[in-house]
mmCIF file with all atom_site columns, C-alpha atoms in Angstrom:
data_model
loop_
_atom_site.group_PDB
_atom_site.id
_atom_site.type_symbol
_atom_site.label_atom_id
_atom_site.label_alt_id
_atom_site.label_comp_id
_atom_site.label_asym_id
_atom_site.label_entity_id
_atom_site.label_seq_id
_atom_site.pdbx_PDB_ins_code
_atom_site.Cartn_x
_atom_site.Cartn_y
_atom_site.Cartn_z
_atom_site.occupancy
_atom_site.B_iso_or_equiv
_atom_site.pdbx_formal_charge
_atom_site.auth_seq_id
_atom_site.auth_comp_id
_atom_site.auth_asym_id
_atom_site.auth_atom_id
_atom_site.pdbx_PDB_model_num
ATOM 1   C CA . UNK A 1 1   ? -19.694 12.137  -10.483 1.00 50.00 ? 408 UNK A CA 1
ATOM 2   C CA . UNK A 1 2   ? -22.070 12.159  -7.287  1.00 61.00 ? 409 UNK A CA 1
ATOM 3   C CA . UNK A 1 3   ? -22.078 9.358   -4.715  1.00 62.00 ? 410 UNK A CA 1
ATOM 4   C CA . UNK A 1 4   ? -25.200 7.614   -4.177  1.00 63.00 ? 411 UNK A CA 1
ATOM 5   C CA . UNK A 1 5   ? -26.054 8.377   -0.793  1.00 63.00 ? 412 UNK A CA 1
ATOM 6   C CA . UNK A 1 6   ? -27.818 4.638   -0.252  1.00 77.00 ? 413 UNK A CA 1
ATOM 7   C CA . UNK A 1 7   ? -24.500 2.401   -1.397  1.00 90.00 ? 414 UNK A CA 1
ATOM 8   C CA . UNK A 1 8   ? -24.007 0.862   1.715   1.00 89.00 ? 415 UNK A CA 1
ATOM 9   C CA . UNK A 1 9   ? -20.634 -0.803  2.270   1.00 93.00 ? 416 UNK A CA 1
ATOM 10  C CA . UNK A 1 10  ? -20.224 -3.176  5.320   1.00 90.00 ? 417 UNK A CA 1
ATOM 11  C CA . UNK A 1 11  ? -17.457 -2.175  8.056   1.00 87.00 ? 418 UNK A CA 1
ATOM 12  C CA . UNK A 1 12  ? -14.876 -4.477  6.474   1.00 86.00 ? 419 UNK A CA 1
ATOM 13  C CA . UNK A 1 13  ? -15.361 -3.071  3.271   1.00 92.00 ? 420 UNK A CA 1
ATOM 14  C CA . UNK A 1 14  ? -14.535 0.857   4.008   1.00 92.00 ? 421 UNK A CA 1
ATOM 15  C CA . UNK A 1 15  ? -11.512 -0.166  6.323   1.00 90.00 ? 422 UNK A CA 1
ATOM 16  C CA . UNK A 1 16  ? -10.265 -2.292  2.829   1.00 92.00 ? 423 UNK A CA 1
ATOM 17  C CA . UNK A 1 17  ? -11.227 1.083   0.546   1.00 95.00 ? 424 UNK A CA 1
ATOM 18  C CA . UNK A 1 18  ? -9.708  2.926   3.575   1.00 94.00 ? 425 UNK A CA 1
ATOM 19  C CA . UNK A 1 19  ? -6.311  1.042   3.315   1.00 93.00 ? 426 UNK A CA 1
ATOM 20  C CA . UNK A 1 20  ? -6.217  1.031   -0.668  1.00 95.00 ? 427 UNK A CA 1
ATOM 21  C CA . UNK A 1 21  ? -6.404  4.685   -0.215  1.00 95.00 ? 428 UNK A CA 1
ATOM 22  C CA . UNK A 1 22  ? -3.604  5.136   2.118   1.00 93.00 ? 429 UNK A CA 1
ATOM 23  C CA . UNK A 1 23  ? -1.563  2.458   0.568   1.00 90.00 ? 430 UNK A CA 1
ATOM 24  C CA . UNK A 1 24  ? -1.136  0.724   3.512   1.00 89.00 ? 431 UNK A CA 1
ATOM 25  C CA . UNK A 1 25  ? -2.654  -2.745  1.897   1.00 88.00 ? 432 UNK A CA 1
ATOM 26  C CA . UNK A 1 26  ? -3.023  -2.150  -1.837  1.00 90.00 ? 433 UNK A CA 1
ATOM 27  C CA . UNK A 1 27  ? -2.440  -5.312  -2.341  1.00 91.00 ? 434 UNK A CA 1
ATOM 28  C CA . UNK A 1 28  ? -3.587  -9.024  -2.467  1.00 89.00 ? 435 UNK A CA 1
ATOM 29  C CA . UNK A 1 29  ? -0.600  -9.738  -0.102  1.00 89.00 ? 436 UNK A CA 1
ATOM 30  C CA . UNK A 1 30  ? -0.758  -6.930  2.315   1.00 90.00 ? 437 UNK A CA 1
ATOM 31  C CA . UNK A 1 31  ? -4.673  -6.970  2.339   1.00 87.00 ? 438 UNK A CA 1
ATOM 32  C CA . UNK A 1 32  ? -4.791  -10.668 3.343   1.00 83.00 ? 439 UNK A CA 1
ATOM 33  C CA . UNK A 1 33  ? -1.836  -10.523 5.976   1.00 81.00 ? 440 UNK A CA 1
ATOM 34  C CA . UNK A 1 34  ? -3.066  -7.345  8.025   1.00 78.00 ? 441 UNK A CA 1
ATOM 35  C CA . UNK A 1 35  ? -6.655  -8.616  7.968   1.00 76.00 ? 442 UNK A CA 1
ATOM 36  C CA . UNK A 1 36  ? -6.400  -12.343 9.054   1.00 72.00 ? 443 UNK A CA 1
ATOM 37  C CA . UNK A 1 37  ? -3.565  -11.488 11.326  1.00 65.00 ? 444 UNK A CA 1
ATOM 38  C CA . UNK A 1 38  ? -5.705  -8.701  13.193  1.00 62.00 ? 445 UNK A CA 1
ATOM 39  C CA . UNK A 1 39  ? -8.945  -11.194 13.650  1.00 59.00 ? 446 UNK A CA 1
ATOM 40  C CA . UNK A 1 40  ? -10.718 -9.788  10.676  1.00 63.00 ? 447 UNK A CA 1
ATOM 41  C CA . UNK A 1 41  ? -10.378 -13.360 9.621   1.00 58.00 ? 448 UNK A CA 1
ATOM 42  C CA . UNK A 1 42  ? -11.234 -14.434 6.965   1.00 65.00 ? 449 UNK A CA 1
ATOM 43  C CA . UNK A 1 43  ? -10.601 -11.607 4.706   1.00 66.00 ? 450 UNK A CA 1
ATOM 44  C CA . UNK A 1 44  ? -12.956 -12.465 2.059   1.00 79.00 ? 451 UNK A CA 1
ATOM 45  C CA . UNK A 1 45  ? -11.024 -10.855 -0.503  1.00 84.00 ? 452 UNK A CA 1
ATOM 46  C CA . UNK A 1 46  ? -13.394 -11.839 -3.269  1.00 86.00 ? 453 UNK A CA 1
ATOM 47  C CA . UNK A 1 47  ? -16.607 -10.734 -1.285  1.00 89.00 ? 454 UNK A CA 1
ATOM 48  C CA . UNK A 1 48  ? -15.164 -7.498  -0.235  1.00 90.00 ? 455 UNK A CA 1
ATOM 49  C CA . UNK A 1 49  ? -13.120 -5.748  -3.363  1.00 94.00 ? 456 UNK A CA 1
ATOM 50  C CA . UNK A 1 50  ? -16.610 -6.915  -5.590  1.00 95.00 ? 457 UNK A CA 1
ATOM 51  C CA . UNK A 1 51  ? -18.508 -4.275  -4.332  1.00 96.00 ? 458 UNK A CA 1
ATOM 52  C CA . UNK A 1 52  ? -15.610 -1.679  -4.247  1.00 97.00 ? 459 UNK A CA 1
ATOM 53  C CA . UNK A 1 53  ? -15.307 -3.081  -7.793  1.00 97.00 ? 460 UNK A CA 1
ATOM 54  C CA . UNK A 1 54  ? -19.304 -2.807  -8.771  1.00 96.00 ? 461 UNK A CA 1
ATOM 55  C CA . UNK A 1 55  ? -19.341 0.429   -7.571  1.00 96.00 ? 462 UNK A CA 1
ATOM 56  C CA . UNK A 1 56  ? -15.966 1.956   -9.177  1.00 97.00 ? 463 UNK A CA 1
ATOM 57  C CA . UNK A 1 57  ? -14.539 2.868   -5.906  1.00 97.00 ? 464 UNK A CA 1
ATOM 58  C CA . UNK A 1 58  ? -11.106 0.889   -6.646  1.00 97.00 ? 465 UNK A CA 1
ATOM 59  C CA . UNK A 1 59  ? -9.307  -0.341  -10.034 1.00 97.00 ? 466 UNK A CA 1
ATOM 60  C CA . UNK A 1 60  ? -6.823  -3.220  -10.648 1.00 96.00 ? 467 UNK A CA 1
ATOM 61  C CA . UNK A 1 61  ? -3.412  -0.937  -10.903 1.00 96.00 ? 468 UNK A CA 1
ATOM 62  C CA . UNK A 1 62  ? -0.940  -4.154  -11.063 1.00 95.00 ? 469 UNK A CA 1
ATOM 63  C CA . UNK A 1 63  ? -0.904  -7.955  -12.030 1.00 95.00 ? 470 UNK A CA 1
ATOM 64  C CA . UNK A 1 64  ? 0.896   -10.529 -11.409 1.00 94.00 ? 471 UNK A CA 1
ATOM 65  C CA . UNK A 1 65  ? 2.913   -12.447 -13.751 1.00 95.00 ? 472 UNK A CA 1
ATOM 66  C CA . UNK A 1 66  ? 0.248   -15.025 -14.895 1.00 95.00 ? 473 UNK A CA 1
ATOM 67  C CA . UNK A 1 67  ? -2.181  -11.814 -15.436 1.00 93.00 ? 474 UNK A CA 1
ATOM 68  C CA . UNK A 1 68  ? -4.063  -12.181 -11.955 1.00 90.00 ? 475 UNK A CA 1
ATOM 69  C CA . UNK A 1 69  ? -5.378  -8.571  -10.704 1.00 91.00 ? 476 UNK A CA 1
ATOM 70  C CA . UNK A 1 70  ? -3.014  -7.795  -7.970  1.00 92.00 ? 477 UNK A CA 1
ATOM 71  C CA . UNK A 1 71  ? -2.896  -4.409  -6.806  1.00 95.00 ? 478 UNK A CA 1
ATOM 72  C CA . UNK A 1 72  ? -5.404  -1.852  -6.554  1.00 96.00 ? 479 UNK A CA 1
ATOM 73  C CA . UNK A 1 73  ? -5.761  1.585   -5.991  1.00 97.00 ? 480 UNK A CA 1
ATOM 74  C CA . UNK A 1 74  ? -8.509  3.974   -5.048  1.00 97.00 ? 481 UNK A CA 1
ATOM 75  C CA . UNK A 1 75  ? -10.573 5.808   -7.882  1.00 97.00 ? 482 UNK A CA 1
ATOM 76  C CA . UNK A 1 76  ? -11.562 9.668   -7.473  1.00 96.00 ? 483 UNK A CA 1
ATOM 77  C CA . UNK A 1 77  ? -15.203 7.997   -7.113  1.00 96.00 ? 484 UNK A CA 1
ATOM 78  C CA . UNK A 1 78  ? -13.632 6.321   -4.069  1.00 96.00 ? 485 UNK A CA 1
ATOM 79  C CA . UNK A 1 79  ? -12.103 8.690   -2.227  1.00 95.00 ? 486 UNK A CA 1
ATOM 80  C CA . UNK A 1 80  ? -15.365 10.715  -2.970  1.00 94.00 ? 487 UNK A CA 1
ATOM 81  C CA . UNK A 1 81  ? -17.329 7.912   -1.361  1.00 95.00 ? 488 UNK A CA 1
ATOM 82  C CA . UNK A 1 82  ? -14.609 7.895   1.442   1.00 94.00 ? 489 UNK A CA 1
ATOM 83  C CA . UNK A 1 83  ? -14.880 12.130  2.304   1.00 92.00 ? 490 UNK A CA 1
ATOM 84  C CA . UNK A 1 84  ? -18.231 11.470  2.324   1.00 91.00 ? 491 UNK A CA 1
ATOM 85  C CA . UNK A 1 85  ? -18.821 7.876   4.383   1.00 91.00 ? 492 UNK A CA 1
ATOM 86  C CA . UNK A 1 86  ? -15.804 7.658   6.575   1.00 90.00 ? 493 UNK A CA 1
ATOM 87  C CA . UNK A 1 87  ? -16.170 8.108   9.899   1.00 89.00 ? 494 UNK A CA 1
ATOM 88  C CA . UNK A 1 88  ? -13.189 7.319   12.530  1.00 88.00 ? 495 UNK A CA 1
ATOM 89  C CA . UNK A 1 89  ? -15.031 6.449   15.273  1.00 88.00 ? 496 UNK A CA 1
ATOM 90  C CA . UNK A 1 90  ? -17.023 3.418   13.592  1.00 87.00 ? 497 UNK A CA 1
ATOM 91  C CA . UNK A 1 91  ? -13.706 2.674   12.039  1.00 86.00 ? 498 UNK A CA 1
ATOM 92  C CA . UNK A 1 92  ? -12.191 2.562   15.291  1.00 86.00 ? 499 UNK A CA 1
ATOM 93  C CA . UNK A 1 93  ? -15.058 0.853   17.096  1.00 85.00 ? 500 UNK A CA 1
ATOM 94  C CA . UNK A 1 94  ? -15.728 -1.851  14.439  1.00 80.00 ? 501 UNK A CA 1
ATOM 95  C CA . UNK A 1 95  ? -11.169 -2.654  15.404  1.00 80.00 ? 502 UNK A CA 1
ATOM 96  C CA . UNK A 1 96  ? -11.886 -2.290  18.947  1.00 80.00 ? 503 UNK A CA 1
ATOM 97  C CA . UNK A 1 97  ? -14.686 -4.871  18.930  1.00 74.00 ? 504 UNK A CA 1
ATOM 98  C CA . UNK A 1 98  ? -11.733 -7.999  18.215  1.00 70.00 ? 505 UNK A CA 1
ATOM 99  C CA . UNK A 1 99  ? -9.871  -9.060  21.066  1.00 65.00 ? 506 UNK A CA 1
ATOM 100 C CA . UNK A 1 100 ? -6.416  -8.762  19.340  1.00 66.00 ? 507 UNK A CA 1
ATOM 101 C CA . UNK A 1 101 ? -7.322  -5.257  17.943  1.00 75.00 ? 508 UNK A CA 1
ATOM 102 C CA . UNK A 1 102 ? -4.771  -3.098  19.342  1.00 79.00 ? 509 UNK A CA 1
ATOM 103 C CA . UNK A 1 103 ? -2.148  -3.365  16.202  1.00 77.00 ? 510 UNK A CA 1
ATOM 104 C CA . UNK A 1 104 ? -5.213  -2.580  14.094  1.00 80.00 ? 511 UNK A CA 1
ATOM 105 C CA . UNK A 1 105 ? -6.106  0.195   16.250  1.00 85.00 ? 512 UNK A CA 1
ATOM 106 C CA . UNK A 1 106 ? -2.990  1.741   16.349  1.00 85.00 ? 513 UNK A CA 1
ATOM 107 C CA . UNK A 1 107 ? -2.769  1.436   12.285  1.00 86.00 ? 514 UNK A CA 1
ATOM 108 C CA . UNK A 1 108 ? -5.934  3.028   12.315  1.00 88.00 ? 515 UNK A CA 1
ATOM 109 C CA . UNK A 1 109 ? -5.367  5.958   14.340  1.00 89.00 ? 516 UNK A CA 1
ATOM 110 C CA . UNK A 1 110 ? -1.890  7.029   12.439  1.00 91.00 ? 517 UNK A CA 1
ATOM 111 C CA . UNK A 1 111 ? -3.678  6.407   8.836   1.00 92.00 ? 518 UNK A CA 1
ATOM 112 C CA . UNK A 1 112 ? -6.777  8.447   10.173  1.00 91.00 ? 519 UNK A CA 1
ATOM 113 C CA . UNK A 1 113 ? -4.185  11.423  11.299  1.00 91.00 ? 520 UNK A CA 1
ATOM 114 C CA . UNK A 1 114 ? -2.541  11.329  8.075   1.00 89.00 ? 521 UNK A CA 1
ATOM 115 C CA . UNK A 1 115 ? -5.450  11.463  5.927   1.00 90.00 ? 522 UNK A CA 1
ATOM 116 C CA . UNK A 1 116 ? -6.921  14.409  8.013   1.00 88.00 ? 523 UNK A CA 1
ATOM 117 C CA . UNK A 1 117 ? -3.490  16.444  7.276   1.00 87.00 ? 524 UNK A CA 1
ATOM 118 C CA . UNK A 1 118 ? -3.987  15.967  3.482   1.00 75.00 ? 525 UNK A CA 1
#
């Protein structure tokens, strides 16, 4: 189960897989809120998960009552592609570059410790 080295995920995409991962927004709900709210308006939900999607990083893990994916957690392909991709300081510099970024930021920066103690 290698990564492809050339899948290239835009800014807003890893910081989605990122929170999926750390179950901080795993969610519809949760992804939409923290994203518009911190300037990362608009989310794009539908552009964004579809290549997480396309490239297995994430699965639907919950519905809602009418059937509608939902939730979604992170795949072992992800968190592969996340070991391998993620790196805090673009993560941080992509939320420092929006004028209301320092909720984001601070998110960022306790996720990014916690992930580095696993």
């Amino acid at each position: 189960m290698d990564i492809d080295e050339n899948i290239e995920l835009t800014s807003k995409q890893i910081l989605i897989l990122f929170f999926i991962e750390t179950e901080f927004a795993n969610n519809q709900y949760k992804l939409i809120k923290h994203l518009d709210r911190s300037e990362f308006f608009p989310a794009d939900l539908y552009t964004n998960l579809q290549p997480l999607f396309e490239h297995r990083f994430i699965e639907v893990s919950g519905h809602l009552n009418n059937g509608t994916p939902f939730q979604y957690a992170i795949t072992e392909r992800g968190t592969k592609y996340l070991d391998a991709n993620l790196r805090s300081n673009d993560l941080m510099q992509f939320a420092n570059g929006y004028s209301n970024k320092d909720f984001m930021v601070q998110i960022i920066s306790v996720l990014l410790e916690r992930r580095s103690q696993k």
